[in-house]
Short mmCIF file of C-alpha atoms in Angstrom, two decimals:
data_model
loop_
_atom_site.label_atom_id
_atom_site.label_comp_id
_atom_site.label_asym_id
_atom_site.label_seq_id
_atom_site.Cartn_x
_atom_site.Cartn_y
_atom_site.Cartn_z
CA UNK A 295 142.72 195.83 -124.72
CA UNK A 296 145.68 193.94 -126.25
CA UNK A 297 144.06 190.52 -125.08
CA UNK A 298 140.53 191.60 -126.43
CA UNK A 299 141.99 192.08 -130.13
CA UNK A 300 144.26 188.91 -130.23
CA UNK A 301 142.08 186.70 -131.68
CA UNK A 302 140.95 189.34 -134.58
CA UNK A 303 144.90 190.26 -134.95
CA UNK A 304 145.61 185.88 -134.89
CA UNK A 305 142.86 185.47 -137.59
CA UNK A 306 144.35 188.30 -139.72
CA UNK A 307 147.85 186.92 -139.67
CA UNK A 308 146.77 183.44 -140.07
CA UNK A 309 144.19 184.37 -143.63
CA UNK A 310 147.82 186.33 -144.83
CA UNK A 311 150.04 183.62 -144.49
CA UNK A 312 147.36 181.38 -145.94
CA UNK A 313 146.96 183.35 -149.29
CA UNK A 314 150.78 183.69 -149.33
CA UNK A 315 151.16 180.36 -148.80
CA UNK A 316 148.97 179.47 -151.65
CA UNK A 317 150.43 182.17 -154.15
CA UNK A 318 153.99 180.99 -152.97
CA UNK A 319 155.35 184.11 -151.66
CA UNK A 320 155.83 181.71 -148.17
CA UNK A 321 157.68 178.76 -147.73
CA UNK A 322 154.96 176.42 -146.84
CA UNK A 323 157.86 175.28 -143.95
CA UNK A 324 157.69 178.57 -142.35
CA UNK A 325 154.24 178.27 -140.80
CA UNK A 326 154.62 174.64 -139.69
CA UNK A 327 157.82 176.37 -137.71
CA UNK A 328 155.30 178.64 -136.60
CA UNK A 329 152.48 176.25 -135.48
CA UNK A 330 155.07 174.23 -134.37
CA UNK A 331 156.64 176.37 -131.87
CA UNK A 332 153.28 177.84 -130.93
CA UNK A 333 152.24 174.77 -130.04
CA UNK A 334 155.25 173.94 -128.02
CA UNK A 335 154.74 177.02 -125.50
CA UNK A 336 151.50 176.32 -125.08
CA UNK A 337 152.53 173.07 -123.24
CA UNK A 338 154.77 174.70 -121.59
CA UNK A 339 152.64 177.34 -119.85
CA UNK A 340 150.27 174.25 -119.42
CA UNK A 341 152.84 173.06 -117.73
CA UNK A 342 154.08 176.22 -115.53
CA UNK A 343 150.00 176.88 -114.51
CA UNK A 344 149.31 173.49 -113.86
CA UNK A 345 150.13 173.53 -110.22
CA UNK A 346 147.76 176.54 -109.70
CA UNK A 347 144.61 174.96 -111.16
CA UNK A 348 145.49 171.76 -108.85
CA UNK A 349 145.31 173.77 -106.09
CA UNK A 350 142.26 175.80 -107.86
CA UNK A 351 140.79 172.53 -107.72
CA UNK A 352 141.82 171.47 -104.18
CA UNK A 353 140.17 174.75 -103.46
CA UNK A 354 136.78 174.15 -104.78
CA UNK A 355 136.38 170.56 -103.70
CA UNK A 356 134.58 169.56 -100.86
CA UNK A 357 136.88 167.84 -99.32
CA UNK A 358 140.19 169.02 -100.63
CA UNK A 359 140.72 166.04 -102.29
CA UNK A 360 142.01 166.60 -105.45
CA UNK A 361 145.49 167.43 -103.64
CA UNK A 362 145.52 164.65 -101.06
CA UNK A 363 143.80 161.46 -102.25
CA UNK A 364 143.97 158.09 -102.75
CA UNK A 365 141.17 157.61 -105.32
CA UNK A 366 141.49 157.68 -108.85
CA UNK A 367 142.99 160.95 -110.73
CA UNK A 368 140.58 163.39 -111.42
CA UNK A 369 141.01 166.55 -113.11
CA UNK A 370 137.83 168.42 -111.29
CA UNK A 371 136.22 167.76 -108.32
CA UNK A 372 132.96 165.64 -108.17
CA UNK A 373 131.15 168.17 -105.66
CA UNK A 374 132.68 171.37 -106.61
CA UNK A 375 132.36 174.33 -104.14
CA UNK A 376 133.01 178.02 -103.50
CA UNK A 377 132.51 177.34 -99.39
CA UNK A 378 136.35 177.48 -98.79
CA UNK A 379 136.27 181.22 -100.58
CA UNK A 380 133.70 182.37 -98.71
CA UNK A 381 135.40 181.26 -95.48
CA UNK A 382 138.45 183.18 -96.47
CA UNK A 383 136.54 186.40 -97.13
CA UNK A 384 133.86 186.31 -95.14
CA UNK A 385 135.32 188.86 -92.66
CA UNK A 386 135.84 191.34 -95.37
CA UNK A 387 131.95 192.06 -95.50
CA UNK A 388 131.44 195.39 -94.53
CA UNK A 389 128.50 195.37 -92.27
CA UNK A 390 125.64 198.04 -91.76
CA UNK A 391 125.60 200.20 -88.75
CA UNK A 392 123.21 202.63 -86.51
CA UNK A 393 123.61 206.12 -84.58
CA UNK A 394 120.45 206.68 -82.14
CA UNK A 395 120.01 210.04 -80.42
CA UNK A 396 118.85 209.62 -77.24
CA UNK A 397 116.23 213.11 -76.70
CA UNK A 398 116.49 213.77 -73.03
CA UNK A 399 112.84 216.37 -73.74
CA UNK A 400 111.12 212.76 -74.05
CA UNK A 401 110.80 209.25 -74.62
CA UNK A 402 110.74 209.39 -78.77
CA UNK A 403 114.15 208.31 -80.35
CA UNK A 404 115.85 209.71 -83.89
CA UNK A 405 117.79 206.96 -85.03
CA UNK A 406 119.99 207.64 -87.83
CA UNK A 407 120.33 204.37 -89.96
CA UNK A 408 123.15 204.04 -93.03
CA UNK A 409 122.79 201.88 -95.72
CA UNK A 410 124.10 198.40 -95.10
CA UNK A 411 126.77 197.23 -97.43
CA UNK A 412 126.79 193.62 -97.89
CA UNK A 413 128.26 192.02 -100.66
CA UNK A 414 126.64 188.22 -99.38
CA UNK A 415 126.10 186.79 -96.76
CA UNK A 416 128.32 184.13 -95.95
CA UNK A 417 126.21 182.46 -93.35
CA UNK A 418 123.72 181.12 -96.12
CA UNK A 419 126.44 179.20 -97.47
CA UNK A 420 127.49 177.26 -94.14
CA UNK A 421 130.01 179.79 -93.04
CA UNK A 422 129.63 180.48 -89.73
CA UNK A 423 133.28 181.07 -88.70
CA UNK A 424 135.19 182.99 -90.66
CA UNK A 425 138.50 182.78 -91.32
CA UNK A 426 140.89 185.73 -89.76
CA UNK A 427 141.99 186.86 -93.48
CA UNK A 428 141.26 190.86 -92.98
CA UNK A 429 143.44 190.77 -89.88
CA UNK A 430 146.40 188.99 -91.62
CA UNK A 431 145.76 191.21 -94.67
CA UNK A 432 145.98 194.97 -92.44
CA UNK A 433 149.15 193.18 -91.01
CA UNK A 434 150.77 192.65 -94.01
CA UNK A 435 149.99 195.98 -95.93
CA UNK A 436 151.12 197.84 -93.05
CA UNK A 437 154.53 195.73 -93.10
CA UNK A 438 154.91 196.07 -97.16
CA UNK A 439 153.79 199.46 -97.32
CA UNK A 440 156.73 200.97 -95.04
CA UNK A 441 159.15 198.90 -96.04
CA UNK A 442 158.34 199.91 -99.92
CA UNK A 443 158.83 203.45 -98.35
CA UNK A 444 161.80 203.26 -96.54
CA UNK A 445 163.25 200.94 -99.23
CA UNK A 446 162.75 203.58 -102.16
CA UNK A 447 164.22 206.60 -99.82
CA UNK A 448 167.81 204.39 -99.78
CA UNK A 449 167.55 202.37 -102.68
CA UNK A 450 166.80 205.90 -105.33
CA UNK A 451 169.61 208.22 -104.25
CA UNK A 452 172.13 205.19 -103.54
CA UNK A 453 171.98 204.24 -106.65
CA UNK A 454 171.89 207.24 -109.00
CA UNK A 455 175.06 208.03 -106.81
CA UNK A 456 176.93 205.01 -107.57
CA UNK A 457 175.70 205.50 -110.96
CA UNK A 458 176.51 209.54 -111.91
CA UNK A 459 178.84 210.20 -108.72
CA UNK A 460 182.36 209.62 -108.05
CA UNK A 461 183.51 209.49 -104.63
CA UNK A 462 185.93 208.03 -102.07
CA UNK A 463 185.80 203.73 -101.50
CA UNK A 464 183.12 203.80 -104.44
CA UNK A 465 184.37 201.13 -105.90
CA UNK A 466 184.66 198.74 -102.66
CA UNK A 467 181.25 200.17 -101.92
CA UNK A 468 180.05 198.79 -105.27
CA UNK A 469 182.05 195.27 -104.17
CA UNK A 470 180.52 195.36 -100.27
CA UNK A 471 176.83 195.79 -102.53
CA UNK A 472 176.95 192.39 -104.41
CA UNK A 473 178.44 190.55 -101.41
CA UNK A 474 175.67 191.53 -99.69
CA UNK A 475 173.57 190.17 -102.08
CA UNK A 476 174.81 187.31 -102.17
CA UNK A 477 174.30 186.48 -98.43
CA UNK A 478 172.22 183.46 -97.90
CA UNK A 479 172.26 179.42 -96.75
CA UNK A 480 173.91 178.90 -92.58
CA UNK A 481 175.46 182.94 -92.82
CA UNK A 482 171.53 184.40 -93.42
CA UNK A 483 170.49 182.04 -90.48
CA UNK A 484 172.97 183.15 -88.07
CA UNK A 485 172.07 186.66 -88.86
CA UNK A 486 168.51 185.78 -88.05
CA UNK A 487 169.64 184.34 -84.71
CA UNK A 488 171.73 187.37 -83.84
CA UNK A 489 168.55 189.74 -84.90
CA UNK A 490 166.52 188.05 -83.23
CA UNK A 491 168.66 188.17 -79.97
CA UNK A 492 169.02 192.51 -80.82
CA UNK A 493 165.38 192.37 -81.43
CA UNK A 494 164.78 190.37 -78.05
CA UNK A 495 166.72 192.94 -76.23
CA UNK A 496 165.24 195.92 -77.26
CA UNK A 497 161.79 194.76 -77.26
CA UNK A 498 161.12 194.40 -80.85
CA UNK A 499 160.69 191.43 -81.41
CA UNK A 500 157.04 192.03 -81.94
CA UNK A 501 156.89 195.16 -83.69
CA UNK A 502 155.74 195.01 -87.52
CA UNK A 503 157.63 198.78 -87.90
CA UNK A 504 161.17 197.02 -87.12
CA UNK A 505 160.28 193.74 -89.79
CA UNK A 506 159.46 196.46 -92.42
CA UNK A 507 163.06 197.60 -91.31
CA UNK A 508 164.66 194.76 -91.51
CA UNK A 509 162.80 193.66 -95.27
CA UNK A 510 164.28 197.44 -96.32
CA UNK A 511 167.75 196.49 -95.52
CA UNK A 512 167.89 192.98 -96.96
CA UNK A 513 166.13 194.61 -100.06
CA UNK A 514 168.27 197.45 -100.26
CA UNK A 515 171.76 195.70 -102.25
CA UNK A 516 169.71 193.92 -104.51
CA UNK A 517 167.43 196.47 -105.75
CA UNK A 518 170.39 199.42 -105.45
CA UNK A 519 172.46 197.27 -107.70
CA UNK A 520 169.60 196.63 -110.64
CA UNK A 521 168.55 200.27 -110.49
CA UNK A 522 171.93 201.43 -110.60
CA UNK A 523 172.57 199.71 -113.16
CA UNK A 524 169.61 200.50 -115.16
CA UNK A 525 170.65 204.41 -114.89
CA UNK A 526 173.76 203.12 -116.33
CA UNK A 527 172.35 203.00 -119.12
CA UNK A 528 171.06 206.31 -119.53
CA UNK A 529 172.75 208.48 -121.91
CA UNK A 530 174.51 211.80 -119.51
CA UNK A 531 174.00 213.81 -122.72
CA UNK A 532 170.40 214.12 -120.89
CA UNK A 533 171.43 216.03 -117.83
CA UNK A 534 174.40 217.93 -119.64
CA UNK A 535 171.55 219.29 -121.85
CA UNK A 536 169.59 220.13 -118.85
CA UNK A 537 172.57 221.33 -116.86
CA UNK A 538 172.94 223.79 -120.11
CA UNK A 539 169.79 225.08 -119.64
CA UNK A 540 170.66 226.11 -116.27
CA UNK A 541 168.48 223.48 -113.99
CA UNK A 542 170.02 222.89 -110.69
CA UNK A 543 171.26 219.36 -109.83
CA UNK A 544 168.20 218.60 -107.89
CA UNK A 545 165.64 219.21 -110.97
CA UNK A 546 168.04 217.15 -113.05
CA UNK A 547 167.52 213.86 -111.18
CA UNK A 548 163.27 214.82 -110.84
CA UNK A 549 162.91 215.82 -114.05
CA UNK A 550 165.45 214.26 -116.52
CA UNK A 551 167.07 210.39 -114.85
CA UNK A 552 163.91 210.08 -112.88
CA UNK A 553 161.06 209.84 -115.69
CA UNK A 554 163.94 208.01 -117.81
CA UNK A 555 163.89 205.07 -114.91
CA UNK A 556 160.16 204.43 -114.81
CA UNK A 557 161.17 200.80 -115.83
CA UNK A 558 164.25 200.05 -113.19
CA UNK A 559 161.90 202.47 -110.11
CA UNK A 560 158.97 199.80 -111.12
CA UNK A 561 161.26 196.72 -110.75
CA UNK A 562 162.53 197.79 -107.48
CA UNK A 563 158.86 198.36 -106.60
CA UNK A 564 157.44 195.22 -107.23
CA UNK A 565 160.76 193.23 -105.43
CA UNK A 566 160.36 195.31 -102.55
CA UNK A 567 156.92 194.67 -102.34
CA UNK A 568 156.89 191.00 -102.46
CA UNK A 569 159.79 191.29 -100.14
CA UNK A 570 157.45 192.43 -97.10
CA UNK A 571 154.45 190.97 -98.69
CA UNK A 572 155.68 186.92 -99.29
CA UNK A 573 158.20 186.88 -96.45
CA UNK A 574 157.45 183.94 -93.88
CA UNK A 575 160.54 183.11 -92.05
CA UNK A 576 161.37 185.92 -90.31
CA UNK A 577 158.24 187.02 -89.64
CA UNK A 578 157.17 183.84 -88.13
CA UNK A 579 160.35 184.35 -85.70
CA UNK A 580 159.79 187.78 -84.40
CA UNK A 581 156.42 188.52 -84.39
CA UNK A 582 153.28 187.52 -81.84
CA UNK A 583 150.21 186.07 -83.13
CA UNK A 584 148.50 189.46 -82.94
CA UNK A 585 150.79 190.56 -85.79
CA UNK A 586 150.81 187.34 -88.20
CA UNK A 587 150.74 188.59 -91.79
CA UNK A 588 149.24 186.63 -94.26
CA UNK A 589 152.29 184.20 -95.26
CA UNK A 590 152.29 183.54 -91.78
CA UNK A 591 148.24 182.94 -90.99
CA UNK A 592 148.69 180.99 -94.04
CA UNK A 593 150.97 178.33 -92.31
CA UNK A 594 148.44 178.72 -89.10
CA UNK A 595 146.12 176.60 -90.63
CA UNK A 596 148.11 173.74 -90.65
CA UNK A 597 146.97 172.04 -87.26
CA UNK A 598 149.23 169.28 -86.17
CA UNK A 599 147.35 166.47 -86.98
CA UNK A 600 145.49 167.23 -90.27
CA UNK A 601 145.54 169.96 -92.99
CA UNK A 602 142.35 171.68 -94.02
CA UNK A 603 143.47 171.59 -98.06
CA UNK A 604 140.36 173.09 -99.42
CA UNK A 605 140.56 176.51 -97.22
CA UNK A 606 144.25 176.14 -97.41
CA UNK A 607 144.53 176.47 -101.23
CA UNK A 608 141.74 179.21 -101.29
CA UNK A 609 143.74 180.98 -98.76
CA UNK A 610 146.56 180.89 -100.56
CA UNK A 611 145.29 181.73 -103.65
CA UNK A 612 143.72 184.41 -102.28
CA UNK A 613 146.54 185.78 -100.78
CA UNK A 614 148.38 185.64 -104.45
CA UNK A 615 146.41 187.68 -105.94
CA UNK A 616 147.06 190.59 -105.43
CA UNK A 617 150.74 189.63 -106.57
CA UNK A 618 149.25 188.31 -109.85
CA UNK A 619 147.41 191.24 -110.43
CA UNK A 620 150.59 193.53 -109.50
CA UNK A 621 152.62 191.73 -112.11
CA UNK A 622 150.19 191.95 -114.99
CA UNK A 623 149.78 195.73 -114.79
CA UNK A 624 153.51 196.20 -114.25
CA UNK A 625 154.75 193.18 -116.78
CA UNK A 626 155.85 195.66 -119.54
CA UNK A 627 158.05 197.65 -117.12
CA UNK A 628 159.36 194.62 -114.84
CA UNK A 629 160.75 193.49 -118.29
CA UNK A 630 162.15 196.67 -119.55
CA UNK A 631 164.20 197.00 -116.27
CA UNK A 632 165.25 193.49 -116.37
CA UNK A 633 166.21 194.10 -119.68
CA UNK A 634 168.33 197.02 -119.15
CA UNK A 635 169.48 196.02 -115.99
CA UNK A 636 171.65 193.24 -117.06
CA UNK A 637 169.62 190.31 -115.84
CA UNK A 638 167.50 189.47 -118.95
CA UNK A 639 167.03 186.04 -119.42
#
């Protein structure tokens, strides 16, 4: 809605600091400010989006050339195609099916038929192998999904205790929480070695339930610290109030810190998200083929010879979508819990 009315809102702002421009009321400087810096963001995003319409155009070339070429620069493609799309989502059709009911009484058949649902069909377009994308994509959800779940059951009640609680070592528990956060570099790889070796033993190594378990605990100090500190900054007046009014402690964090951390419980949702969703090391190490997720069927492409850049960038462009889209519906709270978390900026 907001992006629909920003050209009638631009042309309104624009015709009033025209007329006050010409009746004098504005500083004929303050709008060339205005344009100025206007102008200057807009090369800036050019600048931030201009890797993803390269690979937008690697995509929809023929060859892939426009990443890998040794022609002249071009900023679109000569032949320009949607082929590599349509090998990445071919497999998502949904095709038609039939039940027949055999009679036993005599030779005559019912067959039940449903309607086919077919979006197109990618076989008219040269597609006649499909790329594995619906496979990679169950994989992943059903790595992101339980690791958003067990994530949120730690990650909530941690850190509204570290928050409203006081308790024994809370303090070196708050300490132990950003050192853990900042674990990275030669310690995080010899961590992966030594899970991988627990994994090994156990016979997890190939399980996408213990990877959602492992993306839950590396998520967990992160996220506890910026929601914690989010419901820092919620006044306790609130739950005094509602402590007044006689609701136990357990309606006080449902009903009153809860719906005041909409912002900080988004945050934490999106990180924990991408954390099982983007991941590519550690799921590369511990799980089989069978399980790939997408990050990981992503790098499959890559034979050892030669890279396929067209499906490659419509792959992965594909596959960051649904990240895109994630962040656009949740920008306004993503920024309001950044903001009050302390990390602004």
């Amino acid at each position: 809605m907001r992006v629909a009315t920003a050209p009638i809102e631009s042309a309104r702002v624009a015709k009033y600091t025209a007329k006050g421009v010409l009746s004098g009321d504005i500083p004929p400087r303050e709008p060339l400010k205005t344009v100025g810096a206007t102008l200057g963001a807009l090369v800036l995003v050019l600048v931030v989006l201009f890797p993803i319409y390269w690979i937008f155009m690697a995509a929809i070339s023929s060859t892939g050339g426009s990443i890998y070429s040794s022609g002249d620069f071009q900023f679109f493609p000569s032949n320009p195609t949607v082929q590599s799309f349509l090998w990445v989502v071919g497999d998502l059709i949904v095709p038609g099916y039939a039940i027949s009911l055999n009679l036993p009484a005599s030779d005559l058949a019912v067959v039940f038929t449903t309607p086919r649902v077919e979006l197109l069909d990618v076989a008219d377009y040269g597609v006649t192998n499909p790329s594995n994308f619906k496979h990679f994509l169950w994989n992943s959800l059903t790595v992101a999904i339980p690791t958003v779940i067990l994530a949120m059951c730690l990650v909530v009640p941690a850190a509204y205790a570290l928050s409203r609680r006081e308790f024994i070592f809370r303090r070196k528990i708050l300490f132990g929480y950003i050192l853990l956060t900042q674990v990275g570099g030669g310690l995080g790889i010899a961590l992966l070695i030594g899970l991988y070796a627990i994994y090994v033993q156990f016979g997890l190594n190939d399980s996408k339930l213990a990877l959602a378990v492992y993306y839950a605990a590396t998520a967990v100090p992160f996220n506890t610290w910026l929601l914690k500190t989010y419901m820092d900054g919620i006044p306790v007046s609130y739950e005094e109030a509602a402590v007044v009014d006689g609701a136990p402690p357990w309606r006080v964090v449902t009903e009153v810190v809860l719906p005041l951390s909409t912002a900080g419980l988004a945050t934490v949702f999106v990180f924990t998200f991408l954390t099982g969703w983007t991941e590519f090391v550690v799921a590369q190490t511990l799980l089989g083929t069978e399980n790939y997720t997408l990050p990981v069927g992503l790098y499959a492409l890559i034979d050892e010879y030669t890279i396929p850049w067209a499906r490659f960038s419509a792959f992965a462009l594909t596959f960051a979508t649904p990240i895109m889209l994630v962040y656009l519906f949740a920008q306004r709270y993503i920024e309001g819990g950044l903001s009050f978390g302390g990390i602004e900026g």
